[in-house]
Coordinates of C-alpha atoms in Angstrom, one line a residue:
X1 CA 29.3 49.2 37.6
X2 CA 27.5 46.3 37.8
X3 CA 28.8 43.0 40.0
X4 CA 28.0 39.3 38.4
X5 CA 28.9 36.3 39.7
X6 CA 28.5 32.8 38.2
X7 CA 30.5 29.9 39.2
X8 CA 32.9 28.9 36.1
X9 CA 31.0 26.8 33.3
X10 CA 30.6 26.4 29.4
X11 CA 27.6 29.2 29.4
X12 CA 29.2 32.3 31.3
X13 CA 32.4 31.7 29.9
X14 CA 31.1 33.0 26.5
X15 CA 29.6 35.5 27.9
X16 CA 32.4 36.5 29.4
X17 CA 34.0 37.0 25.7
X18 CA 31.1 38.9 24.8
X19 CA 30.4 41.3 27.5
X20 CA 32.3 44.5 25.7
X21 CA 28.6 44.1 23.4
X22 CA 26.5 44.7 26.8
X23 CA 29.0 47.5 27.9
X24 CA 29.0 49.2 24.4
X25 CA 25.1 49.1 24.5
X26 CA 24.8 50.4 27.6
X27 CA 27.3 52.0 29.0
X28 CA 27.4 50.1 32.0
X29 CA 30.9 48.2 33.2
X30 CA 30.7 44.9 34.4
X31 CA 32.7 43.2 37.0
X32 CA 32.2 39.0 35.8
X33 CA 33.2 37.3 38.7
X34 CA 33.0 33.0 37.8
X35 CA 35.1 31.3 40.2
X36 CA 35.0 27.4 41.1
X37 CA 31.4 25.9 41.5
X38 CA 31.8 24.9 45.1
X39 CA 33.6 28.3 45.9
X40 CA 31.0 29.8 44.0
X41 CA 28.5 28.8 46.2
X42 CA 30.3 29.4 49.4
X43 CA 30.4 33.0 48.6
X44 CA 26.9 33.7 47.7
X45 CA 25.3 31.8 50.1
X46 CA 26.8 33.9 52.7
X47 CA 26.0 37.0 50.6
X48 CA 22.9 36.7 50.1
X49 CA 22.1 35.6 53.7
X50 CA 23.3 39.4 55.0
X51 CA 21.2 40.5 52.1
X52 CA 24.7 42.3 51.1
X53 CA 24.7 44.1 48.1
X54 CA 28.2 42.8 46.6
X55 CA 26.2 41.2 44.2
X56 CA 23.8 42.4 41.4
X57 CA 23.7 39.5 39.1
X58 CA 24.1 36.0 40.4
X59 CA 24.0 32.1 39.2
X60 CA 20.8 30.8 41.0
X61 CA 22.6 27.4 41.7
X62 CA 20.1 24.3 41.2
X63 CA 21.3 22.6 44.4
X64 CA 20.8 26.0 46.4
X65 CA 17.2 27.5 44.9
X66 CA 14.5 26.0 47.4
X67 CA 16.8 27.7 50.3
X68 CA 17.7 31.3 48.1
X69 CA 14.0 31.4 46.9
X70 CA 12.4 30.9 50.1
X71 CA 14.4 32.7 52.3
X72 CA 13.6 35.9 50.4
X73 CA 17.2 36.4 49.2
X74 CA 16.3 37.1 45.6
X75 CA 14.1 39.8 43.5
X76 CA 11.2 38.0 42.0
X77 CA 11.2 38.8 38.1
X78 CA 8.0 38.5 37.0
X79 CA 6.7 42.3 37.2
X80 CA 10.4 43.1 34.8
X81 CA 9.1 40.4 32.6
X82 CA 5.6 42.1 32.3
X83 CA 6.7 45.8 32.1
X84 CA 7.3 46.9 28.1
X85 CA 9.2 49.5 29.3
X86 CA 11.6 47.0 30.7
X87 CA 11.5 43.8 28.5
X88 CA 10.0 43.5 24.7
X89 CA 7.4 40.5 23.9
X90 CA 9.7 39.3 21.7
X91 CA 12.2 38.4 24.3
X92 CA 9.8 35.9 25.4
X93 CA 9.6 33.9 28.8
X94 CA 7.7 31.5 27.9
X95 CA 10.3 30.1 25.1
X96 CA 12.5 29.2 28.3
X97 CA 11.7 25.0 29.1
X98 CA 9.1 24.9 31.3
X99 CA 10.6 22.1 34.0
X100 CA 13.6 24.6 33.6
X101 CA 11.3 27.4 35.0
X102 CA 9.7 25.8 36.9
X103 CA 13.0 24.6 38.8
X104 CA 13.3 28.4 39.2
X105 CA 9.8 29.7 40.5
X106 CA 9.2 29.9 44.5
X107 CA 6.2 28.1 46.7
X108 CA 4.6 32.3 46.1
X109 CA 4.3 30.8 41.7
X110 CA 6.7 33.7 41.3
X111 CA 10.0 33.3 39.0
X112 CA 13.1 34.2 40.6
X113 CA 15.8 33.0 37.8
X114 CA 15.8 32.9 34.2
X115 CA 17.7 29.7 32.9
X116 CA 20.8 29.5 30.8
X117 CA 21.2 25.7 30.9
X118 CA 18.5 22.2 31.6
X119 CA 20.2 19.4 31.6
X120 CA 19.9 15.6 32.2
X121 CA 21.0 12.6 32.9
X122 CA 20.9 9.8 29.9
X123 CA 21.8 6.7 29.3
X124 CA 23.8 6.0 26.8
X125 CA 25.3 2.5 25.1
X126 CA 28.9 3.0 23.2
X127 CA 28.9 -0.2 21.3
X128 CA 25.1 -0.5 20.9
X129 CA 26.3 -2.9 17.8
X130 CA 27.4 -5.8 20.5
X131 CA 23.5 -5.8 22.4
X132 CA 22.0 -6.0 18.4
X133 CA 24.8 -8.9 17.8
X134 CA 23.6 -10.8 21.1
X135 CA 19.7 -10.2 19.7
X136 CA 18.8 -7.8 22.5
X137 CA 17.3 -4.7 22.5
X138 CA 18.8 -1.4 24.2
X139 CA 17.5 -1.5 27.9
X140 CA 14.2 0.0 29.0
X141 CA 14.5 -1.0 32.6
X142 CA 16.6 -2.5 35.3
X143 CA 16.2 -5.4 35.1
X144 CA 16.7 -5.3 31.1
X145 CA 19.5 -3.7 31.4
X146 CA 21.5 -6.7 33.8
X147 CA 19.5 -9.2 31.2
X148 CA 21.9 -7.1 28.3
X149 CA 25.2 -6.6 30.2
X150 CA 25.1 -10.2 30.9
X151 CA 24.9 -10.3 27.0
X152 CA 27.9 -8.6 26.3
X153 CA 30.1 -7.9 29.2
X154 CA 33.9 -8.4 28.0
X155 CA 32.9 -8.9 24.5
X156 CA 35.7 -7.4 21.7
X157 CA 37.3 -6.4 25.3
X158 CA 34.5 -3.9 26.5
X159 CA 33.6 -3.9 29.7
X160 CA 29.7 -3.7 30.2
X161 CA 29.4 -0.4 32.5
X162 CA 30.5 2.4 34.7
X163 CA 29.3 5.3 36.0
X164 CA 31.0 8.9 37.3
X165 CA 32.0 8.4 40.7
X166 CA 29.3 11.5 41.8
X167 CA 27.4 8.9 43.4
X168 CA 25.0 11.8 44.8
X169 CA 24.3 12.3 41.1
X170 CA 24.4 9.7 39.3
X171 CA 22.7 6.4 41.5
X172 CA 20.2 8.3 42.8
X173 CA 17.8 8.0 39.7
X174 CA 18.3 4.4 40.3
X175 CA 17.5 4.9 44.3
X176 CA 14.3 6.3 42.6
X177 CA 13.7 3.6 40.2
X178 CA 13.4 1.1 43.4
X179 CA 10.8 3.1 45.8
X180 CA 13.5 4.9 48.0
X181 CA 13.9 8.8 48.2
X182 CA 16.8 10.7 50.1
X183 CA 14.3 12.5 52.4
X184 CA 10.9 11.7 53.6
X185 CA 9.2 14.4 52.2
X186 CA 11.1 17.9 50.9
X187 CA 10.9 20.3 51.8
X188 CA 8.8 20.1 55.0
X189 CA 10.4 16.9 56.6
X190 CA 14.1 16.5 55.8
X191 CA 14.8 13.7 57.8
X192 CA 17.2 10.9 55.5
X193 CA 15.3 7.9 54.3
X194 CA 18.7 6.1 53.4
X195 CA 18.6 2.9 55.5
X196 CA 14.9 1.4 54.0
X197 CA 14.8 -1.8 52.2
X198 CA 14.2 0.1 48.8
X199 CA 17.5 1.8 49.5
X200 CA 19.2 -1.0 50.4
X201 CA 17.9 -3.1 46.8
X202 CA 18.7 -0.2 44.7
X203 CA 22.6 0.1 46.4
X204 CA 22.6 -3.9 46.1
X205 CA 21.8 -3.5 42.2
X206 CA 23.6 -0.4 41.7
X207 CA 26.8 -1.7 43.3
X208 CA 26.4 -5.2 41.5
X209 CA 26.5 -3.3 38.2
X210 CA 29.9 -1.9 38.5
X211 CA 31.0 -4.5 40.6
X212 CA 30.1 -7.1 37.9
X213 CA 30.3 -5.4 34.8
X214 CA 32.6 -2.7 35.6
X215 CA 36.1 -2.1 34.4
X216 CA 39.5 -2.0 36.9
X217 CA 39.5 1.0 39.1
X218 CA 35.7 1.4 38.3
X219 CA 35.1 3.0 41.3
X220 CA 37.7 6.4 40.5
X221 CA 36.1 7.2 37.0
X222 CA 35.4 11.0 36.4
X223 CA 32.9 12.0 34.4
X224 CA 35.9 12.9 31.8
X225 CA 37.0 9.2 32.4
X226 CA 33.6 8.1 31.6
X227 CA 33.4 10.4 28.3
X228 CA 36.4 9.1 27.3
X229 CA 35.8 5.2 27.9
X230 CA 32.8 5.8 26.1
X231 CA 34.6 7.9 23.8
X232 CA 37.4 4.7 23.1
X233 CA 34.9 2.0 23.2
X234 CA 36.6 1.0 26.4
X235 CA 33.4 0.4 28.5
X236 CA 29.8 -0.2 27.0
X237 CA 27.2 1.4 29.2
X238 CA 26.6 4.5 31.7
X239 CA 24.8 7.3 32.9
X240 CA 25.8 10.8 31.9
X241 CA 24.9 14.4 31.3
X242 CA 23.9 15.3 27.4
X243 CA 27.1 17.7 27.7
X244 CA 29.6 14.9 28.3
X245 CA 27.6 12.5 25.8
X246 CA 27.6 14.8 23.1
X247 CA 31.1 14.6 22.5
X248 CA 30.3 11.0 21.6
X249 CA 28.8 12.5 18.1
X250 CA 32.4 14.2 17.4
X251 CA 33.7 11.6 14.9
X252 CA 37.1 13.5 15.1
X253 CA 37.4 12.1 18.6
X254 CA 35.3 9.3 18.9
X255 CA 35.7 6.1 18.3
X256 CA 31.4 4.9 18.6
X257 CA 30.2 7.6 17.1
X258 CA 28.5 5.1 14.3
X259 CA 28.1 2.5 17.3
X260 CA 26.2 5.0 20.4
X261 CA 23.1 5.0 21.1
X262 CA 21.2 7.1 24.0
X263 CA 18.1 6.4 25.5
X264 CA 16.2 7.4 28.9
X265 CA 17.1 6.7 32.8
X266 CA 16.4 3.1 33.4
X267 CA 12.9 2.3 34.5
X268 CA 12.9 0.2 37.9
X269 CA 10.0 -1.4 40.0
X270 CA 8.6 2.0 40.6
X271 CA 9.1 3.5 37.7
X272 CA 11.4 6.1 36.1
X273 CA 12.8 9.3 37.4
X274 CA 15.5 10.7 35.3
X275 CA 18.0 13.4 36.8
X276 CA 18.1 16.8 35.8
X277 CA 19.6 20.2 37.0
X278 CA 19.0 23.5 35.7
X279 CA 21.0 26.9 36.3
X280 CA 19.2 30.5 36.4
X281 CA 20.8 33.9 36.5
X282 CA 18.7 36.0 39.1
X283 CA 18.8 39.2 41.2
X284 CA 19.8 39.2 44.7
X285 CA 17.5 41.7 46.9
X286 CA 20.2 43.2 48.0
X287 CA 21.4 44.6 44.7
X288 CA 21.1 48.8 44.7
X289 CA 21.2 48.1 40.8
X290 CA 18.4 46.0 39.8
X291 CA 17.2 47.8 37.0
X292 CA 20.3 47.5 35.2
X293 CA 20.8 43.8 36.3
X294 CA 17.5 43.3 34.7
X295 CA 18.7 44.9 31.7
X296 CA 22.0 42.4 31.9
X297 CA 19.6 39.5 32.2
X298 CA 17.7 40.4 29.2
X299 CA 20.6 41.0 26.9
X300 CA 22.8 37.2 28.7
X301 CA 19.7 35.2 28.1
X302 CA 18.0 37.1 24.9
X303 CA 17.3 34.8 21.5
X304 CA 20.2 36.6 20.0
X305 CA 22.8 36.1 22.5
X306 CA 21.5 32.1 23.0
X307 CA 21.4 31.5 19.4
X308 CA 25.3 32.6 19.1
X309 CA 25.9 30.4 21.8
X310 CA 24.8 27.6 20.2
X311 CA 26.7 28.7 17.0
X312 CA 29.4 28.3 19.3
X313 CA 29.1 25.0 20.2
X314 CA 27.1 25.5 23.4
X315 CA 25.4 22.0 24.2
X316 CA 23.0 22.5 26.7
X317 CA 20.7 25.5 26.2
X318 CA 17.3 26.5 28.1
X319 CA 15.4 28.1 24.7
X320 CA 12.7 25.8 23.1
X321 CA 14.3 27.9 19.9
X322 CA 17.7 26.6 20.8
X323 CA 16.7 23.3 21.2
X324 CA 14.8 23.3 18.3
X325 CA 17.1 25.2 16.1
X326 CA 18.4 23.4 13.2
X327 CA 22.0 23.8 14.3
X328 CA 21.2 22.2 17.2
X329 CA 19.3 19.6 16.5
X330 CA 21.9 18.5 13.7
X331 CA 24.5 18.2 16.5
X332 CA 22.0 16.7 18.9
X333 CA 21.0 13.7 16.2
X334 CA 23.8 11.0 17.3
X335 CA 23.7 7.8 15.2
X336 CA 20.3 8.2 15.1
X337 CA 19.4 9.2 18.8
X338 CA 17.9 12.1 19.7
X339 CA 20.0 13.5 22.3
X340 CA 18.1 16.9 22.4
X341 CA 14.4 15.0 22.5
X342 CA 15.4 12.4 25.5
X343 CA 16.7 15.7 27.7
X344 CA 14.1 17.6 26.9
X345 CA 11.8 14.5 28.1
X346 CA 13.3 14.4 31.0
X347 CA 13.0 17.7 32.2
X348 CA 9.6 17.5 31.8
X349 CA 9.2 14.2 33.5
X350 CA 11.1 15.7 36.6
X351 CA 9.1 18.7 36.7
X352 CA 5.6 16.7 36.5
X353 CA 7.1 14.3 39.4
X354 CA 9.0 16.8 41.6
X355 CA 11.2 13.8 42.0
X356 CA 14.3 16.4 41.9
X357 CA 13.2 18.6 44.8
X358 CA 15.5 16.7 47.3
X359 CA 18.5 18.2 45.3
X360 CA 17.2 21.9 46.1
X361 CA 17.5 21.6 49.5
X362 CA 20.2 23.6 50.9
X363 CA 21.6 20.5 53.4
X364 CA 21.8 18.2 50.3
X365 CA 25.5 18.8 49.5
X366 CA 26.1 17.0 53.3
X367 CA 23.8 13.7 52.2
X368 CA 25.8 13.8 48.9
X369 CA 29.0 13.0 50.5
X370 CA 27.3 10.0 52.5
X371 CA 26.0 8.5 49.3
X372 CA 29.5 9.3 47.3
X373 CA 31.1 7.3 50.1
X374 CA 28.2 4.6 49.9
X375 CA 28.9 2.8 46.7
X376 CA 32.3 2.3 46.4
X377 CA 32.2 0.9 49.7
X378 CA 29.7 -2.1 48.7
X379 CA 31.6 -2.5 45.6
X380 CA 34.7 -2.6 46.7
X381 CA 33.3 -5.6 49.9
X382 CA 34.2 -3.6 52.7
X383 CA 30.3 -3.0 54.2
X384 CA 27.3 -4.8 53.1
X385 CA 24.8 -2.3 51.6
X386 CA 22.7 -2.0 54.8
X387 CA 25.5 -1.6 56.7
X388 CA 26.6 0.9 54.2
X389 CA 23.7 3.0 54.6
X390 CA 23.1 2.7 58.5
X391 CA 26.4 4.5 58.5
X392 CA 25.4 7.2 55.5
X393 CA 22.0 7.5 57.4
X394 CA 23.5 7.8 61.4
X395 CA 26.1 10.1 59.8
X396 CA 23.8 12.1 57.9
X397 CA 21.0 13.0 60.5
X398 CA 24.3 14.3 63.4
X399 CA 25.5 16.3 60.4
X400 CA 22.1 18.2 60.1
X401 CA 21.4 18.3 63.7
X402 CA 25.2 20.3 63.9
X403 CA 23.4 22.5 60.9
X404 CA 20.3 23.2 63.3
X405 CA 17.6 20.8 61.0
X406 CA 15.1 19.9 63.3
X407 CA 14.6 16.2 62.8
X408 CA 11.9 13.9 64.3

């Protein structure tokens, strides 16, 4: 018997439909364990810490791989991956994104999970037809982008933009864009950086943005609020992952889809760092079954088993053969955006930057909380943004001296 664990998402719940294949292949019986994403991650980390063997196949969560990796809580893959006797040429690692791989691999160069999903964070315009009425341009950086919503704010009853509430996810390529980081260098110094001017202009811009432009309520959107305000031509611009902004392109449910256009992350004074997460399935070294949760690997993340994925509607895959696929490239063209291109570019620009390390640490979940609470409270009036962030910053470093982070 064979234990996996995966927290519950589009990916491993196909797989769960098609596991009787693996079973009848093999013989093996698999126990498919995918409960809630913050659950998920409760459990394992705990489980993998005793180096337990409850586990044979787990969900190398993005968020959690710097601490997993390093710690020496996984099975590095690489000899599996060279050994014929365990894994064919053909499978081929090296058709797996390389920013997605690389979000995977330890400081030792060593690969410790194989990816089922890379994806990023794009911007996207719903009624890109108001910004060509108004003579404009779709926005390349910050500042173009207040220049356009300034355009067409309000007009036919749109309001200019919104983002998903995730504040910890989806300002923090704008906290980029204006010269601040969340840590002063990960993962070697992890004391906050969120009280420094930079921080404080991008919070003042970011929180001006919804403040000004947003709709009512703008601060309680979801990202399925978002999709569908997109969807409905309710709100003009946002931020969100290619999985959400794919449904735009479903003209059975979408209002824009001859309107939308995508482009990259906003580029601000110090340039443009796009957010991306990526998902691995990996072996803990605990497991008394790694062998067969090698072979398990192979069979979850093999060209065949991708490919019907993707025949099933699966929107945010890891294979350069996927990506490039003609299935899913035809549901990737949008209105004449390349949904599939601009992710893939900005995997790549986050794995030449590193810009995305702070979201690997394992204390980043507590700092993601502070900023969550950040924004809303600037838009909303109740702090200025450096008051704001004084508070996210005090409150940030006594939560990681409580976890035992040394801080100077």
């Amino acid at each position: 018997t064979l234990n996996v664990s995966t927290f519950s998402a589009a990916y491993p719940i196909l797989l769960r439909q098609w596991i009787g294949e693996f079973e009848a292949l093999t013989g093996a019986k698999i126990n498919f364990d995918t409960p809630s994403f913050p659950v998920y991650n409760q459990r394992t980390d705990l489980e993998l810490s005793t180096k337990g063997s409850a586990y044979d196949v787990v969900n190398v969560t993005f968020i959690y791989s710097s601490r997993w990796i390093n710690s020496g809580w996984l099975t590095p893959l690489d000899d599996y991956i060279a050994d014929p006797n365990h894994t064919p040429a053909d499978w081929d690692i090296n058709d797996f994104v390389k920013g997605a791989r690389d979000a995977e691999t330890g400081r030792d160069g060593k690969l410790y999970g194989v990816p089922w999903t890379s994806e990023a964070l794009l911007h996207v315009s719903s009624r890109f037809d108001l910004v060509q009425e108004a003579g404009l341009d779709f926005p390349d950086t910050t500042d173009d982008l207040v220049k356009v919503l300034r355009a067409v704010n309000k007009k036919d009853k749109v309001a200019g933009f919104v983002a998903d509430n995730h504040y910890g996810w989806t300002f923090v390529p704008y906290l980029h864009a204006f010269g601040a980081d969340v840590f002063r260098h990960v993962p070697d110094d992890l004391m906050p950086t969120l009280n420094t001017p930079e921080a404080v202009a991008a919070v003042e811009y970011y929180a001006g943005l919804i403040r000004e432009f947003g709709p009512n309520g703008a601060v309680s959107y979801t990202p399925d609020q978002v999709t569908l305000a997109l969807k409905q031509g309710r709100v003009n611009f946002s931020d969100l992952g290619q999985l959400n902004l794919a449904q735009l392109g479903d003209p059975a449910s979408s209002r824009t889809v001859n309107t939308v256009k995508f482009g990259l992350a906003p580029k601000g004074p110090a340039g443009r760092f796009p957010g991306t997460s990526v998902h691995g399935l990996g072996i803990p070294a605990g497991s008394k079954n790694k062998d067969a949760a090698w072979a398990f690997i192979q069979w979850a993340l093999s060209k065949e088993t991708t490919a019907k994925a993707i025949a099933a509607g699966y929107g945010s895959p890891a294979r350069l053969s996927d990506i490039k696929s003609e299935t899913f490239r035809k549901r990737q063209l949008i209105n004449g955006s390349d949904l599939a291109q601009l992710a893939l570019d900005s995997i790549e620009m986050a794995s030449a930057s590193g810009h995305m390390k702070y979201r690997t640490v394992s204390v980043y979940p507590q700092i993601d909380q502070q900023i969550n609470k950040v924004i809303p409270l600037v838009v909303t009036g109740q702090l200025s943004a450096k008051q704001a962030l004084e508070q996210a910053q005090t409150q940030s470093v006594a939560q990681l001296r409580r976890s035992g982070i040394k801080l100077s």
